[in-house]
């Protein structure tokens, strides 16, 4: 035999490598198949409402009492299967009412104008441009959608750690301490409920925008709530902002809320 | 060495106990449940994927639907046969297969899988909650 020990070892090594490479390549090929199935694709519906930056303007001049806010809160909680838990610690709210001094604590003068002092303010998730909840979330369950700036939750990823609740300066997030299902008076089948152990909040009706409908609260507000693209100078909301003096909640924190109030 | 009969007896008892389950279940492999198709599904003829594929991969498809809807906001699924579906568990899958208990559960019970999706996703046939 002419072959040196050195060349024998080289060939043996290459052979071993070849034998090992085949199963690894097979596994890779199989996992590629799993991930992106070639059959079927996803598109944004033709009717979907889109924007670069969704924003809301709430004209509080059109409200007089809590009764005016009730239908707005009710419709939101109904279409999203929000349970009605009356124990304060367990309460779940997507949109609710708040006194001026709690909604705008840095704008509270000693002698408030009487109308504002007694008026209930409608508050909800502000869909901030710099959302602190998103930075706090360890699983990326909550995220700011790049396409339109809506701060959303992927309920499937929420592990219930509640860091987002600690991070949110507006108290816009609620935690399901109990199974919410027994407390939903009338279940809407179009939207899933949540389960014990996850956080939830307003989603700017992402599921309605996707099929060409305005958010439910805007729809029933008789024009008191305007919703539109903040980045479009011709939009309703920009028009309102141009014509009226508006305030936002806790602006000094730098979160840049997308919900504006005409007072 | 006169313990022989005890040893043999012990072995007989031992094997009787060990082999009892095999003997008891002989020839009785649980038959796979028949797939129940609703009238709506029969009328539609095809699923959202070809039969072999949906049978094997429906869980991956659902994951894909879930992620695309929740994270990307794309809510139209164009299937391999160019039919359009709303990628929703309750509205679409159950909208066509109709009865979760008869369709999904029967097969899942046999395969011993219990997806937790229904803690949140609604089975319209099982709405005995919400009465409070």
Coordinates of N, CA and C in Angstrom, one line a residue, chain A residues 34-37 39-45 81 140-141 143 145 152 154 156-157 181-195 206-207 210-211, chain B residues 49-50 53 57 60 64-80 82 86-87 90-91 116 118-122 124 127 129-132:
Chain A
X34 N -41.7 23.9 7.3 CA -42.6 24.3 8.3 C -42.9 25.7 8.4
X35 N -41.9 26.5 8.4 CA -42.0 27.9 8.7 C -42.9 28.6 7.7
X36 N -42.5 28.7 6.4 CA -43.3 29.4 5.5 C -43.8 28.4 4.5
X37 N -45.1 28.0 4.7 CA -45.7 27.1 3.7 C -45.9 27.8 2.4
X39 N -48.1 27.4 0.3 CA -49.5 27.5 -0.1 C -50.2 28.6 0.6
X40 N -50.6 29.6 -0.1 CA -51.4 30.7 0.6 C -50.5 31.9 0.9
X41 N -51.1 33.0 0.8 CA -50.4 34.2 1.2 C -51.4 35.2 1.9
X42 N -50.8 36.2 2.5 CA -51.6 37.1 3.3 C -51.6 38.5 2.6
X43 N -52.7 39.2 2.6 CA -52.7 40.5 2.1 C -53.6 41.4 3.0
X44 N -53.4 42.7 2.9 CA -54.2 43.7 3.6 C -55.5 43.8 2.7
X45 N -56.7 43.7 3.4 CA -57.9 43.8 2.6 C -58.1 45.1 1.8
X81 N -65.7 42.1 24.2 CA -65.9 41.1 25.2 C -65.1 41.5 26.5
X140 N -42.1 41.0 23.9 CA -42.6 41.7 22.7 C -44.0 41.3 22.4
X141 N -44.8 41.0 23.5 CA -46.2 40.8 23.3 C -46.9 42.1 23.0
X143 N -46.4 45.8 21.3 CA -45.5 46.4 20.3 C -46.2 47.6 19.6
X145 N -47.1 49.0 16.2 CA -47.1 48.6 14.8 C -46.5 49.6 13.9
X152 N -50.2 47.8 20.0 CA -51.0 46.6 20.0 C -50.5 45.6 21.0
X154 N -50.2 41.4 21.4 CA -50.3 40.0 20.8 C -50.6 39.2 22.1
X156 N -51.3 36.3 22.5 CA -50.7 34.9 22.5 C -49.4 34.9 23.2
X157 N -48.7 36.1 23.2 CA -47.4 36.1 23.8 C -47.3 36.6 25.2
X181 N -64.7 35.2 31.6 CA -65.8 34.7 30.9 C -67.1 34.8 31.7
X182 N -67.2 34.5 33.0 CA -68.5 34.5 33.7 C -69.0 36.0 33.8
X183 N -68.2 36.9 33.5 CA -68.6 38.3 33.8 C -68.9 39.1 32.5
X184 N -69.0 38.4 31.4 CA -69.3 39.0 30.1 C -70.8 38.8 29.9
X185 N -71.5 39.9 30.0 CA -73.0 39.8 29.9 C -73.5 39.2 28.6
X186 N -72.9 39.7 27.5 CA -73.4 39.2 26.2 C -72.2 39.0 25.4
X187 N -71.9 37.8 25.0 CA -70.6 37.5 24.3 C -70.7 37.8 22.8
X188 N -69.7 38.5 22.3 CA -69.6 38.8 20.9 C -68.7 37.7 20.3
X189 N -69.2 36.9 19.3 CA -68.4 35.8 18.8 C -67.3 36.2 17.9
X190 N -67.4 37.5 17.4 CA -66.4 37.9 16.4 C -65.0 38.2 17.1
X191 N -65.0 38.4 18.4 CA -63.7 38.7 19.0 C -63.5 37.8 20.2
X192 N -62.2 37.3 20.3 CA -62.0 36.3 21.4 C -62.1 37.0 22.7
X193 N -62.3 36.2 23.8 CA -62.2 36.8 25.1 C -60.8 36.7 25.5
X194 N -60.5 37.0 26.7 CA -59.1 36.8 27.2 C -59.2 35.7 28.3
X195 N -58.1 35.4 28.9 CA -58.1 34.4 30.0 C -57.4 34.9 31.2
X206 N -58.2 47.8 16.0 CA -57.4 47.3 14.9 C -58.2 46.3 14.0
X207 N -59.0 45.5 14.7 CA -59.8 44.5 13.9 C -60.9 45.1 13.1
X210 N -59.2 47.0 10.0 CA -58.8 46.1 8.9 C -59.9 45.7 8.0
X211 N -61.1 45.9 8.4 CA -62.3 45.6 7.5 C -63.0 46.9 7.1
Chain B
X49 N -56.6 24.5 2.8 CA -55.4 24.0 2.2 C -55.8 22.6 1.6
X50 N -54.9 22.1 0.8 CA -55.2 20.7 0.3 C -55.3 19.7 1.4
X53 N -52.4 18.3 3.4 CA -51.6 19.4 4.0 C -52.4 19.9 5.2
X57 N -50.8 19.7 8.8 CA -50.2 21.0 9.1 C -51.1 22.1 9.6
X60 N -49.7 24.4 12.2 CA -48.8 25.4 11.7 C -49.5 26.5 11.0
X64 N -49.5 30.5 11.9 CA -49.2 31.5 10.9 C -50.3 32.6 10.8
X65 N -51.6 32.1 10.8 CA -52.7 33.0 10.8 C -52.7 33.9 12.0
X66 N -52.4 33.3 13.2 CA -52.4 34.0 14.4 C -51.4 35.2 14.4
X67 N -50.1 34.8 14.0 CA -49.1 35.8 14.0 C -49.3 36.9 12.9
X68 N -49.8 36.5 11.8 CA -50.0 37.5 10.7 C -51.1 38.5 11.2
X69 N -52.2 38.0 11.7 CA -53.3 38.8 12.2 C -52.8 39.7 13.3
X70 N -52.3 39.1 14.4 CA -52.0 39.9 15.6 C -50.8 40.9 15.3
X71 N -49.9 40.5 14.6 CA -48.7 41.3 14.5 C -48.6 42.2 13.2
X72 N -49.0 41.6 12.1 CA -48.9 42.4 10.9 C -50.2 43.0 10.4
X73 N -51.3 42.6 11.0 CA -52.5 43.2 10.6 C -53.0 42.9 9.2
X74 N -52.5 41.8 8.6 CA -53.0 41.4 7.3 C -54.1 40.4 7.6
X75 N -55.3 40.8 7.2 CA -56.5 40.0 7.6 C -57.2 39.4 6.4
X76 N -56.5 39.1 5.3 CA -57.0 38.4 4.2 C -56.0 37.3 3.9
X77 N -56.5 36.0 3.8 CA -55.7 34.9 3.5 C -56.1 34.4 2.1
X78 N -55.2 34.4 1.2 CA -55.5 33.9 -0.2 C -55.0 32.5 -0.3
X79 N -55.9 31.6 -0.4 CA -55.5 30.2 -0.3 C -54.9 29.7 -1.6
X80 N -54.4 28.5 -1.6 CA -53.7 27.9 -2.8 C -54.6 28.0 -4.0
X82 N -56.8 30.3 -4.7 CA -57.2 31.7 -4.9 C -58.5 32.1 -4.3
X86 N -61.0 35.0 5.7 CA -60.6 35.8 6.8 C -59.8 34.8 7.8
X87 N -58.6 35.1 8.1 CA -57.8 34.2 8.9 C -58.2 34.1 10.4
X90 N -62.4 31.2 15.1 CA -63.8 31.0 15.3 C -64.6 31.2 14.0
X91 N -64.4 32.4 13.4 CA -65.2 32.8 12.3 C -65.0 31.9 11.1
X116 N -55.0 24.9 23.9 CA -55.5 25.8 24.9 C -56.2 27.0 24.3
X118 N -59.0 27.6 23.2 CA -60.4 27.9 23.5 C -60.6 28.5 24.9
X119 N -59.5 28.7 25.6 CA -59.6 29.6 26.8 C -60.0 31.0 26.4
X120 N -59.6 31.4 25.2 CA -60.0 32.7 24.8 C -60.9 32.7 23.6
X121 N -60.5 31.9 22.6 CA -61.3 31.8 21.4 C -62.6 31.2 21.7
X122 N -63.6 31.7 21.0 CA -65.0 31.3 21.3 C -65.5 30.1 20.5
X124 N -68.9 28.9 19.5 CA -70.3 29.4 19.6 C -71.3 28.4 20.2
X127 N -71.5 28.4 24.6 CA -71.5 29.7 25.3 C -72.3 29.7 26.5
X129 N -71.2 30.5 29.3 CA -70.7 31.5 30.2 C -71.4 32.8 29.9
X130 N -71.0 33.8 30.7 CA -71.6 35.1 30.4 C -73.0 35.3 31.0
X131 N -73.3 34.5 32.0 CA -74.7 34.6 32.6 C -74.5 35.2 34.0
X132 N -73.9 36.4 34.1 CA -73.8 36.9 35.4 C -73.9 38.4 35.4

